[in-house]
CSV table of C-alpha atoms in Angstrom, one decimal:
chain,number,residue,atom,x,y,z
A,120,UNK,CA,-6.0,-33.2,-40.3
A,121,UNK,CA,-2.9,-32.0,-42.1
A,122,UNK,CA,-0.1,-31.2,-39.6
A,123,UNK,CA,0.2,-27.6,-40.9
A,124,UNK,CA,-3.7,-27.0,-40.3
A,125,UNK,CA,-3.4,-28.9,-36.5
A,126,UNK,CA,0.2,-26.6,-35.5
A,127,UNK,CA,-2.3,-23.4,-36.8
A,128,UNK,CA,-5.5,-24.4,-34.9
A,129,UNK,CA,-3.0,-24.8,-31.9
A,130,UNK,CA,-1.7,-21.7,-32.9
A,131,UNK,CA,-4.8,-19.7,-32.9
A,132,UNK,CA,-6.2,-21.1,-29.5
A,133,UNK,CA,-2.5,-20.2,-28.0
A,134,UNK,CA,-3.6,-16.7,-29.3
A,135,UNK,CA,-7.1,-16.6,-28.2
A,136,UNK,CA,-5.6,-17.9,-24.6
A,137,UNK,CA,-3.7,-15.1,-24.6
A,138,UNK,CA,-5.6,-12.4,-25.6
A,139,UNK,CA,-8.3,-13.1,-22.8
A,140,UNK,CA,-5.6,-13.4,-20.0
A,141,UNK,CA,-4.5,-10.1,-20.6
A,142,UNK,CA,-7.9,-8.3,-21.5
A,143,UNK,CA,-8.8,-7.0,-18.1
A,144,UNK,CA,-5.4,-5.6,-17.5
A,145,UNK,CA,-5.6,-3.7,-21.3
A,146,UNK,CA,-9.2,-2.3,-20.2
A,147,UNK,CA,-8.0,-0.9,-17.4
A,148,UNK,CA,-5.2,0.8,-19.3
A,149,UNK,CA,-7.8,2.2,-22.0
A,150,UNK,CA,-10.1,3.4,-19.2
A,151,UNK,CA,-7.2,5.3,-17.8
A,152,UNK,CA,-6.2,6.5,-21.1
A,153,UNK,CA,-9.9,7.1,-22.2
A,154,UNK,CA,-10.3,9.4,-18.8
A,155,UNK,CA,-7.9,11.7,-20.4
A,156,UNK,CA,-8.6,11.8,-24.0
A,157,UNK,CA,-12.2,12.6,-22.5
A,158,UNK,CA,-10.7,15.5,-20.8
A,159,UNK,CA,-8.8,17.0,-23.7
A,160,UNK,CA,-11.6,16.0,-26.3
A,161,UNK,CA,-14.2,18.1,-24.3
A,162,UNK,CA,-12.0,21.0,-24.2
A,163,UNK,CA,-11.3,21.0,-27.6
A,164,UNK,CA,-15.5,20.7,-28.1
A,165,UNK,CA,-16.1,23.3,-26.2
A,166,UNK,CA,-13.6,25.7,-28.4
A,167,UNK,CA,-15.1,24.8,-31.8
A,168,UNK,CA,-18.7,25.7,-30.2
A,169,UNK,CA,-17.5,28.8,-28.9
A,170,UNK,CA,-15.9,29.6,-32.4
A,171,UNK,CA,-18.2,28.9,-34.3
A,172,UNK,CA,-21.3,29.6,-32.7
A,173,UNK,CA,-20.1,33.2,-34.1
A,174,UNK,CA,-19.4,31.9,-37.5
A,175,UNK,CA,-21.1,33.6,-40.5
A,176,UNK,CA,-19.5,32.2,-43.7
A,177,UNK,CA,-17.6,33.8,-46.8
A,178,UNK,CA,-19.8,36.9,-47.2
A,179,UNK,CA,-22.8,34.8,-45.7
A,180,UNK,CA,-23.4,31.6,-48.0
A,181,UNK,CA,-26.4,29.6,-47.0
A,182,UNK,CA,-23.9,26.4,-47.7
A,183,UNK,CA,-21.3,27.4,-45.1
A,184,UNK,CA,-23.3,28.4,-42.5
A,185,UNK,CA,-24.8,25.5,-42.3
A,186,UNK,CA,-22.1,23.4,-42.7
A,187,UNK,CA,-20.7,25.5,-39.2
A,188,UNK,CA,-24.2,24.9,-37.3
A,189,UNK,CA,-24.0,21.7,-38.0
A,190,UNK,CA,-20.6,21.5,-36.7
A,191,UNK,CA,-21.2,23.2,-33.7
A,192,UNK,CA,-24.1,20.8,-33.1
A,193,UNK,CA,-21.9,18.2,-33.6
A,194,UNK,CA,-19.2,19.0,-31.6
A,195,UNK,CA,-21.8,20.4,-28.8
A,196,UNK,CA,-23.5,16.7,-28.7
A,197,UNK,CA,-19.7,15.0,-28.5
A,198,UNK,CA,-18.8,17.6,-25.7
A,199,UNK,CA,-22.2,16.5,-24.0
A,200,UNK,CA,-21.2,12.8,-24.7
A,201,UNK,CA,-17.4,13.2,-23.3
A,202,UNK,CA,-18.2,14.9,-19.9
A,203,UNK,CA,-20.7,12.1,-19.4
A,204,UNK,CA,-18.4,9.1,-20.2
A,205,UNK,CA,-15.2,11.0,-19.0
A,206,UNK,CA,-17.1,11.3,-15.5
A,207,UNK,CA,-18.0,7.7,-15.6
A,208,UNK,CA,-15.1,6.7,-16.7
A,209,UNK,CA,-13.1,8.8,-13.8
A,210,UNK,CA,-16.2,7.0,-11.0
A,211,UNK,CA,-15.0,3.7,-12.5
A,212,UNK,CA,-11.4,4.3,-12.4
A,213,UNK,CA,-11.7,5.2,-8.6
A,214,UNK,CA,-13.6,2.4,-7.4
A,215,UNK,CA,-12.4,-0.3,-9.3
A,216,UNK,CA,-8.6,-1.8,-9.5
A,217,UNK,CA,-9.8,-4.4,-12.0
A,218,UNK,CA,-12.1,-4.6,-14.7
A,219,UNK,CA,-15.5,-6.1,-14.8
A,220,UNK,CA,-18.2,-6.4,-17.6
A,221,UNK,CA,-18.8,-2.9,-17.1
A,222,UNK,CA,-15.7,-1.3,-17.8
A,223,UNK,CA,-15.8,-3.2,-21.3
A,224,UNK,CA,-19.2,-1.4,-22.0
A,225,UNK,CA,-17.9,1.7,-21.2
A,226,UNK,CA,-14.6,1.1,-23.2
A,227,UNK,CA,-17.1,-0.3,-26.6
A,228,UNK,CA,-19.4,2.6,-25.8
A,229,UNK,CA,-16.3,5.4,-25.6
A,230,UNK,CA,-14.9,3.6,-28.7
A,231,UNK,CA,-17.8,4.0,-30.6
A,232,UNK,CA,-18.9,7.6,-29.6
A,233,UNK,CA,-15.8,9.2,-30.7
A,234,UNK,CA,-16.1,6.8,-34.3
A,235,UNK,CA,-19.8,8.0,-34.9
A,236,UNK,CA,-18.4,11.5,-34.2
A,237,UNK,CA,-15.7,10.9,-36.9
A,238,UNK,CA,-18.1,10.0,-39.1
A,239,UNK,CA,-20.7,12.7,-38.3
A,240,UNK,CA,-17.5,15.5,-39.2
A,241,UNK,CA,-17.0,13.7,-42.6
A,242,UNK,CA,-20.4,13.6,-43.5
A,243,UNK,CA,-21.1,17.4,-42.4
A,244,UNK,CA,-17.7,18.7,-43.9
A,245,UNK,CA,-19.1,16.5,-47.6
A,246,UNK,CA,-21.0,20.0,-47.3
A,247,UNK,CA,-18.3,22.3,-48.3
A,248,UNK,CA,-15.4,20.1,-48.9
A,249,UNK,CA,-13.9,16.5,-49.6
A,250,UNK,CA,-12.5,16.6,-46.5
A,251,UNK,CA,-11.7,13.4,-44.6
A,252,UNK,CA,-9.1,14.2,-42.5
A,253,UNK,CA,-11.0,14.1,-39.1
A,254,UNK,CA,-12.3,10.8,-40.2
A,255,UNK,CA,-9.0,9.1,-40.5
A,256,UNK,CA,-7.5,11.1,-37.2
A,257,UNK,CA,-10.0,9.9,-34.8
A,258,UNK,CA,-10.0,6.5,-36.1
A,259,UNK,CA,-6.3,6.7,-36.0
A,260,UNK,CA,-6.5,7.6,-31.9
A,261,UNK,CA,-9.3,4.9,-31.5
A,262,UNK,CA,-7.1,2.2,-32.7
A,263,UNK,CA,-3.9,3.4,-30.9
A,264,UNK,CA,-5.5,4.4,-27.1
A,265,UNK,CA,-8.0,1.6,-27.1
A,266,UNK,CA,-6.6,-1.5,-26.6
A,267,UNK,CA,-9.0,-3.9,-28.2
A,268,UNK,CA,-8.5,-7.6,-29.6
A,269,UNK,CA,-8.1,-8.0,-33.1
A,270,UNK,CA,-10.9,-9.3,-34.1
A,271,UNK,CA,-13.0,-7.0,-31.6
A,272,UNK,CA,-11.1,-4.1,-33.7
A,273,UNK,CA,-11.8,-5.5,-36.9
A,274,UNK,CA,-15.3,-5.8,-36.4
A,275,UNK,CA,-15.4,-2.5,-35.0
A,276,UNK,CA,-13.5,-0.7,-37.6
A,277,UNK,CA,-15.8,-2.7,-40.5
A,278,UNK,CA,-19.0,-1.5,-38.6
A,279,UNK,CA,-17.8,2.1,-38.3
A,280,UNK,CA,-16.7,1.9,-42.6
A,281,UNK,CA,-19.8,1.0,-43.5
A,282,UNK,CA,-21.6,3.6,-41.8
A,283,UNK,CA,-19.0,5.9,-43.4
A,284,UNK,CA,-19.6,4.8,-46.6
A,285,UNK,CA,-23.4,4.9,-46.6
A,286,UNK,CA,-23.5,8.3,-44.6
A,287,UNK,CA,-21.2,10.3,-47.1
A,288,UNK,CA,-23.9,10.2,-49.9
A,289,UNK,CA,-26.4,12.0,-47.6
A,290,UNK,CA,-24.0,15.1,-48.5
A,291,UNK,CA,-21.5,14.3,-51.3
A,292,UNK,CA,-23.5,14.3,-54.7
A,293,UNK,CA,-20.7,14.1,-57.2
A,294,UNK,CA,-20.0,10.4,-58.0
A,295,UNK,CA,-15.9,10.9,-58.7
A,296,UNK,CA,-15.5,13.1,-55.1
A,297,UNK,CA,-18.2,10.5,-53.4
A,298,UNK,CA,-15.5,7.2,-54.1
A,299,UNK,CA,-12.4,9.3,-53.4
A,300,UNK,CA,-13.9,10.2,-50.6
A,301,UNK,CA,-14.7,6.4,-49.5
A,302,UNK,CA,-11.2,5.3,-50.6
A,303,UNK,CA,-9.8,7.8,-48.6
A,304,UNK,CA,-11.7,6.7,-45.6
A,305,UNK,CA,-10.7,2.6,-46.2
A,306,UNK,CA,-7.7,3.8,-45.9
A,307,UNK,CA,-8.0,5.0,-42.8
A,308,UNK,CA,-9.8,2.6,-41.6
A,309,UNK,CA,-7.1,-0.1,-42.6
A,310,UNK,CA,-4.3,1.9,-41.3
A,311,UNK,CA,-6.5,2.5,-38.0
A,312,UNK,CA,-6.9,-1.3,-38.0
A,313,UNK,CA,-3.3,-2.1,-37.7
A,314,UNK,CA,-2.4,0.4,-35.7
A,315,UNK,CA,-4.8,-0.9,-33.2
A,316,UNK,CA,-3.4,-4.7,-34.0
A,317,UNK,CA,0.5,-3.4,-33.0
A,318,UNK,CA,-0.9,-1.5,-30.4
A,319,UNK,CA,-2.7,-4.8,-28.7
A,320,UNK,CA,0.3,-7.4,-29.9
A,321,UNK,CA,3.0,-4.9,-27.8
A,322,UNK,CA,0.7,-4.7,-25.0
A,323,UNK,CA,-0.1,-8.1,-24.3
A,324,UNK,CA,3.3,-9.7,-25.2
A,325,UNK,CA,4.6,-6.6,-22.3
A,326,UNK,CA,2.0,-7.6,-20.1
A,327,UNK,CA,2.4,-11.7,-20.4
A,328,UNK,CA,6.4,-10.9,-20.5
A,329,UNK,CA,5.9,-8.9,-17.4
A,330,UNK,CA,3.7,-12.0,-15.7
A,331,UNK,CA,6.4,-14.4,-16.9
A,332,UNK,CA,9.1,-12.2,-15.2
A,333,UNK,CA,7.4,-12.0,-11.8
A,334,UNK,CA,6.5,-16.1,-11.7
A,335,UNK,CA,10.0,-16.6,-12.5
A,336,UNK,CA,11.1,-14.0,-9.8
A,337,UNK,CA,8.5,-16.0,-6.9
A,338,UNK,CA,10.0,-19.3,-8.6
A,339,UNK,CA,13.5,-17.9,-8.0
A,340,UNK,CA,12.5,-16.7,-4.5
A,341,UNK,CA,11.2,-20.4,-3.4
A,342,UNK,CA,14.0,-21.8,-4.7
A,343,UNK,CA,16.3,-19.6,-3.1
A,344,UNK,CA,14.5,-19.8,0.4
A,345,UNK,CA,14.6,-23.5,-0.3
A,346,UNK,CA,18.1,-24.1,-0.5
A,347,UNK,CA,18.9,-21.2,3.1
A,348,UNK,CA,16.4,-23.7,4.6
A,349,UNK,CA,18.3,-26.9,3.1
A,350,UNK,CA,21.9,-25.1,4.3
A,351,UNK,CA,20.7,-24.3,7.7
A,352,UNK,CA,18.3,-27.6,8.3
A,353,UNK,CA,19.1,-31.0,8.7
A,354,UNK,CA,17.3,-32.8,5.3
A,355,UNK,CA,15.8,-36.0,7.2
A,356,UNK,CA,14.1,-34.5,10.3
A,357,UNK,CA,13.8,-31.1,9.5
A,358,UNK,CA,16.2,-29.9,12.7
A,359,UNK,CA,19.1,-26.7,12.3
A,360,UNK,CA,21.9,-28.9,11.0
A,361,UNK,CA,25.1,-29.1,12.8
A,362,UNK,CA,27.0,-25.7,11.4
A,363,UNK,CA,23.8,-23.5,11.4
A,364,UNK,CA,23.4,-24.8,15.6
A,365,UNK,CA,27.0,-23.6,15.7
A,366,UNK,CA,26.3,-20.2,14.3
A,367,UNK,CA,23.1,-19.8,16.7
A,368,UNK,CA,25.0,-20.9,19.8
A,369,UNK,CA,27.7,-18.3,19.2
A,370,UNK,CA,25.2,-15.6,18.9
A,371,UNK,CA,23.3,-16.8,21.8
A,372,UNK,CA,26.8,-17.0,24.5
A,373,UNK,CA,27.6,-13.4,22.8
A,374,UNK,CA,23.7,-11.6,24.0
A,375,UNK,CA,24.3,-13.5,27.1
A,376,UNK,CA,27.6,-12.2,28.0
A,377,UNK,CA,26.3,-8.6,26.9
A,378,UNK,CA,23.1,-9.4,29.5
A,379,UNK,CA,24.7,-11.8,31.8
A,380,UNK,CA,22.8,-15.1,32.2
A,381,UNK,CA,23.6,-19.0,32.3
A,382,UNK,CA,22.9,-21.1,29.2
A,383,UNK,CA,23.6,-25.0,29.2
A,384,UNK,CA,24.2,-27.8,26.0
A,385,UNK,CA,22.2,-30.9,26.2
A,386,UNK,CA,23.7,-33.7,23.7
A,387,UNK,CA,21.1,-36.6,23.1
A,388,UNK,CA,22.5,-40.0,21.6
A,389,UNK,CA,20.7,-42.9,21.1
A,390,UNK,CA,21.5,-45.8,22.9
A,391,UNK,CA,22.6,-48.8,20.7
A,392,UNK,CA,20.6,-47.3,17.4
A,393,UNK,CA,23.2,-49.3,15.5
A,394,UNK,CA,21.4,-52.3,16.4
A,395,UNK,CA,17.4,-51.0,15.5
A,396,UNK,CA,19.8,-50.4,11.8
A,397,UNK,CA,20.5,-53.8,11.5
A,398,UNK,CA,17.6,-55.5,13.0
A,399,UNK,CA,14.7,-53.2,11.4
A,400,UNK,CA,17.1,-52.0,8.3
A,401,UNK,CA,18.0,-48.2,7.7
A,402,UNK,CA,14.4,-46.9,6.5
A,403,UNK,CA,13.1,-47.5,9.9
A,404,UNK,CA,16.0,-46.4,12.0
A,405,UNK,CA,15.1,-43.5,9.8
A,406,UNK,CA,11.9,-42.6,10.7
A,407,UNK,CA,13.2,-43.4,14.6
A,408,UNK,CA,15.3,-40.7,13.9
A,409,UNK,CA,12.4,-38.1,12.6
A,410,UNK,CA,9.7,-39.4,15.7
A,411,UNK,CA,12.9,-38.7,18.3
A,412,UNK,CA,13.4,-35.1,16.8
A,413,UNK,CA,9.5,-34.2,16.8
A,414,UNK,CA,9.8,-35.5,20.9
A,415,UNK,CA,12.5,-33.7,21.2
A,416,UNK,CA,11.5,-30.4,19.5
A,417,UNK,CA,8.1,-30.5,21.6
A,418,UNK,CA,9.6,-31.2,24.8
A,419,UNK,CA,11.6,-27.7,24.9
A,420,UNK,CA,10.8,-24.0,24.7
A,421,UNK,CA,10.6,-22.1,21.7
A,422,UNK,CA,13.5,-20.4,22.1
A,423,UNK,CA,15.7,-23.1,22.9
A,424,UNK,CA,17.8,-24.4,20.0
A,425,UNK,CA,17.6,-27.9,18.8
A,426,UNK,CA,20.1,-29.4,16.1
A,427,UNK,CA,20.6,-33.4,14.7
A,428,UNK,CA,24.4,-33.6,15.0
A,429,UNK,CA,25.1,-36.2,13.0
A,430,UNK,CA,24.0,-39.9,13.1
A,431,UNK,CA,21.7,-40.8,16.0
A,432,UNK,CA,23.1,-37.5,17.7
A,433,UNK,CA,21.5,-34.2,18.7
A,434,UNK,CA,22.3,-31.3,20.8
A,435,UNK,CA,20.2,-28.7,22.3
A,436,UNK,CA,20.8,-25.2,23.5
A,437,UNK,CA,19.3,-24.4,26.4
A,438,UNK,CA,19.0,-20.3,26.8
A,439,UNK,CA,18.8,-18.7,30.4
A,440,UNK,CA,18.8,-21.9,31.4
A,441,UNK,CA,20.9,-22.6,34.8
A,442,UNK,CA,22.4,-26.6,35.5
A,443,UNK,CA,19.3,-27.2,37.9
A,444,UNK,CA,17.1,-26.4,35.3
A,445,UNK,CA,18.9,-27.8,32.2
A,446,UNK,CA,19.0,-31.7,34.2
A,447,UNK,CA,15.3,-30.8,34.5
A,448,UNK,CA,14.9,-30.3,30.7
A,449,UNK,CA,17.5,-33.4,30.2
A,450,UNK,CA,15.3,-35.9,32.6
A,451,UNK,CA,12.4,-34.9,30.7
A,452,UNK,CA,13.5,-35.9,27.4
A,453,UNK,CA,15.0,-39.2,28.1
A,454,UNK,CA,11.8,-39.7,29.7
A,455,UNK,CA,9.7,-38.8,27.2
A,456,UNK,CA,11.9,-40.4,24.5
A,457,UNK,CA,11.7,-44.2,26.7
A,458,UNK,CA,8.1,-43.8,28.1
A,459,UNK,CA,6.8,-46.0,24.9
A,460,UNK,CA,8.1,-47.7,22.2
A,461,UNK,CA,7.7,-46.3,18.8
A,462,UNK,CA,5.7,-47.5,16.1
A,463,UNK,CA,7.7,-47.9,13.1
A,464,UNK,CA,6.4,-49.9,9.7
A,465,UNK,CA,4.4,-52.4,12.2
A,466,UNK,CA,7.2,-52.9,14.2
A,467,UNK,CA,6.9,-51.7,18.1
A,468,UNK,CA,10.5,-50.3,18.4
A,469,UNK,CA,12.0,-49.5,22.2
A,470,UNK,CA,14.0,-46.7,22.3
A,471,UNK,CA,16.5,-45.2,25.1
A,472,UNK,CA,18.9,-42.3,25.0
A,473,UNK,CA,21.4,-40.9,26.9
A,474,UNK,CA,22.1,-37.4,27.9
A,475,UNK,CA,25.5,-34.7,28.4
A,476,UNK,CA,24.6,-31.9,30.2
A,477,UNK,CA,26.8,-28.9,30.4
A,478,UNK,CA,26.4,-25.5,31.2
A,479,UNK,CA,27.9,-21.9,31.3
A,480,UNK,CA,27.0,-20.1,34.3
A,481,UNK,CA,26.7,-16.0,33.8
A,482,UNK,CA,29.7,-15.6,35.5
A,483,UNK,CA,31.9,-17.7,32.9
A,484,UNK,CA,33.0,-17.2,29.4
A,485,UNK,CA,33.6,-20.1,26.7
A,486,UNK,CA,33.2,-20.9,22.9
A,487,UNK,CA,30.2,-23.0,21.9
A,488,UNK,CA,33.1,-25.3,21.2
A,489,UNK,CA,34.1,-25.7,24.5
A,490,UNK,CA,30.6,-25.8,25.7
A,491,UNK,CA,29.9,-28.7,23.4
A,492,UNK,CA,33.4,-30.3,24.0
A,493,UNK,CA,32.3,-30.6,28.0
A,494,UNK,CA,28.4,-31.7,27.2
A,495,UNK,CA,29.9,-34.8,24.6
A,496,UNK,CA,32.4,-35.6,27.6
A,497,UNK,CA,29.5,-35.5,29.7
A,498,UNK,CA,27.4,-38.1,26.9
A,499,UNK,CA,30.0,-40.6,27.3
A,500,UNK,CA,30.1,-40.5,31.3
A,501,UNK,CA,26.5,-41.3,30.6
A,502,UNK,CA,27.3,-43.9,27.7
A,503,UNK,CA,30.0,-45.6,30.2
A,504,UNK,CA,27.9,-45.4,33.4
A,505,UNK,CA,24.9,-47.9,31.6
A,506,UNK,CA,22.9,-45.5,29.1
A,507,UNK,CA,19.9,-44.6,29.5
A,508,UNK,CA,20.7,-41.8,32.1
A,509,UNK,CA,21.8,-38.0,32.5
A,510,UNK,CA,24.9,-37.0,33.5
A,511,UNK,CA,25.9,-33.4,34.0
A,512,UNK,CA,29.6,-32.2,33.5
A,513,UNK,CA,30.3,-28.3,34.8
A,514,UNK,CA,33.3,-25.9,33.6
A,515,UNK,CA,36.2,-24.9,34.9
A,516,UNK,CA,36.5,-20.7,34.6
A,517,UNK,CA,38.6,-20.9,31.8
A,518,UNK,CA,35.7,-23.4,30.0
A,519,UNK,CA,38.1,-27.0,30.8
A,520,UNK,CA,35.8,-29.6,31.6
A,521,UNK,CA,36.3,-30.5,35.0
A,522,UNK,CA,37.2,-34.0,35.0
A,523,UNK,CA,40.1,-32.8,32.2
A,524,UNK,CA,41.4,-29.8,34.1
A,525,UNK,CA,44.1,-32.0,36.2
């Protein structure tokens, strides 16, 4: 296949793909639209039927009054058609937020009434006149309130021109006014036609603009929420990451010195994790490091706060939490971090840790630094007393470790 045939097939399909993922949306909008027109249609009916139900012609001539009964039918049988569909319509739009099968019967149906109706005041007005202005205005409103694909409209508007053009010599006789008449009415039809094609194209490219706009806008919003979850989370196991545990702490020692209560700082380090590095290689002292963090994150509360450090370090904040309870919480862990070895890429990997336990009672004031200054002192009592242990380290009232305060 030539090239320039293969980019218009592709072309056309883009087309077709796009008119049907915006059809139900552009129903819905002609519904709404239709449920008006329906409104001010049947108004406007009900006025010619009142007017000229008392019509009696220049000085009574058979020819004009029956031209105005047979407009007055006319418009009686479209006022009779609009309160039907208008109230269907109305049922429709109230029960439905999207459109179904139904709603394009009633949009063809509407569509079509008001045509037929166009053409019925043409042929009737071929009575007394050449007249073909009501033709082209209600084909002109068809093509601009009904939102139709192209070829639905083009295939609607040919229909409706051919039944214009055979109806018209039921009344016009003269040959010359009979083809002026029809070339007055393909032009209507034509300009009715693309109307209706800008109307659709300027819909759907607003409608699939507006989709594009709110899938880039959900994009933007995971992206953003993505990168707050990368600033504030540690990227390997899925912890708060050292700066965002710093801003939590100093929230949580500011509520608890508005409602007084003690909170204590466990820091975790693994012992000789330097060595499972070397030995197993980095990917699996790795995963040690995400298998640790899920033990660690189930073995607290909710509302305690638990961070990776750095390295093979983490810290946990320990909220109205007093030392008792916090050694409690530490023995735990290092229990439940030793009770069996981990299974990492075959391998059956022992693992121990050591713990600094710290705490603020609700008496005292510190920083989170402090706090986390006196747990670390506290990890390396453990580290120098032969791992694998707890050791707890309290404050002085002015937040000095107590083994530093000589």
């Amino acid at each position: 296949m030539h090239p320039y045939f293969a980019t218009l097939k592709q072309w056309l399909r883009s087309v077709v793909h796009d008119n049907g993922a915006v059809q139900g949306e552009a129903t819905m909008e002609t519904m709404r639209r239709f449920r008006i027109f329906a409104g001010f249609t049947l108004l406007v009916n009900m006025g010619y039927v009142a007017k000229l139900g008392f019509f009696t012609g220049s000085q009574g001539s058979l020819p004009h009054v029956r031209w105005a009964s047979a407009i007055g039918w006319a418009h009686g049988t479209m006022a009779l058609a609009m309160a039907v569909l208008g109230l269907l319509i109305h049922r429709f739009c109230q029960s439905h937020v999207r459109a179904s099968p139904q709603a394009l019967v009633l949009q063809t149906l509407f569509a079509c009434t008001a045509l037929a109706f166009a053409v019925a005041l043409s042929v009737i007005d071929q009575m007394v006149t050449t007249n073909t202005t009501n033709f082209a205005t209600i084909c002109l409103l068809v093509g601009m309130l009904s939102l139709m694909r192209p070829t639905w409209a083009l295939a609607m508007f040919v229909g409706t021109y051919l039944v214009f053009f055979q109806a018209l010599a039921l009344t016009q006789r003269d040959p010359e006014l009979l083809a002026l008449a029809r070339s007055h009415g393909l032009s209507a039809v034509l300009m009715s036609f693309v109307a209706s094609t800008v109307m659709w194209h300027q819909y759907a490219s607003a409608v699939l603009l507006r989709r594009e706009i709110v899938r880039g806008n959900r994009a933007l919003a995971c992206k953003q929420s993505e990168l707050e979850y990368l600033a504030t989370h540690d990227a390997l196991t899925g912890l708060y990451n050292r700066r965002e545990f710093m801003r939590l702490a100093e929230m949580e020692l500011v509520r608890s010195a508005r409602l007084p209560s003690d909170t204590c700082v466990l820091m975790v380090d693994l012992d000789f994790f330097k060595k499972i590095n070397d030995r197993y290689g980095h990917p699996a002292g790795d995963e040690v490091l995400q298998q640790v963090a899920a033990m660690l994150k189930n073995g607290v509360r909710a509302s305690d706060v638990i961070a990776r450090m750095g390295g093979e370090e983490f810290i946990v904040l320990l909220p109205s939490t007093d030392c008792e309870g916090a050694l409690a919480v530490a023995e735990k862990l290092r229990c439940v971090v030793r009770e069996k070895p981990l299974q990492v890429q075959g391998f059956a990997i022992q693992v121990t840790a050591s713990i600094g336990v710290s705490g603020l009672k609700k008496s005292q004031r510190a920083s989170i630094d402090g706090l986390y200054a006196t747990a670390d002192q506290a990890l390396y009592v453990a580290k120098q007393s032969g791992r694998d242990r707890v050791e707890y380290l309290a404050l002085e009232p002015m937040g000095i470790p107590m083994s530093l305060a000589d």
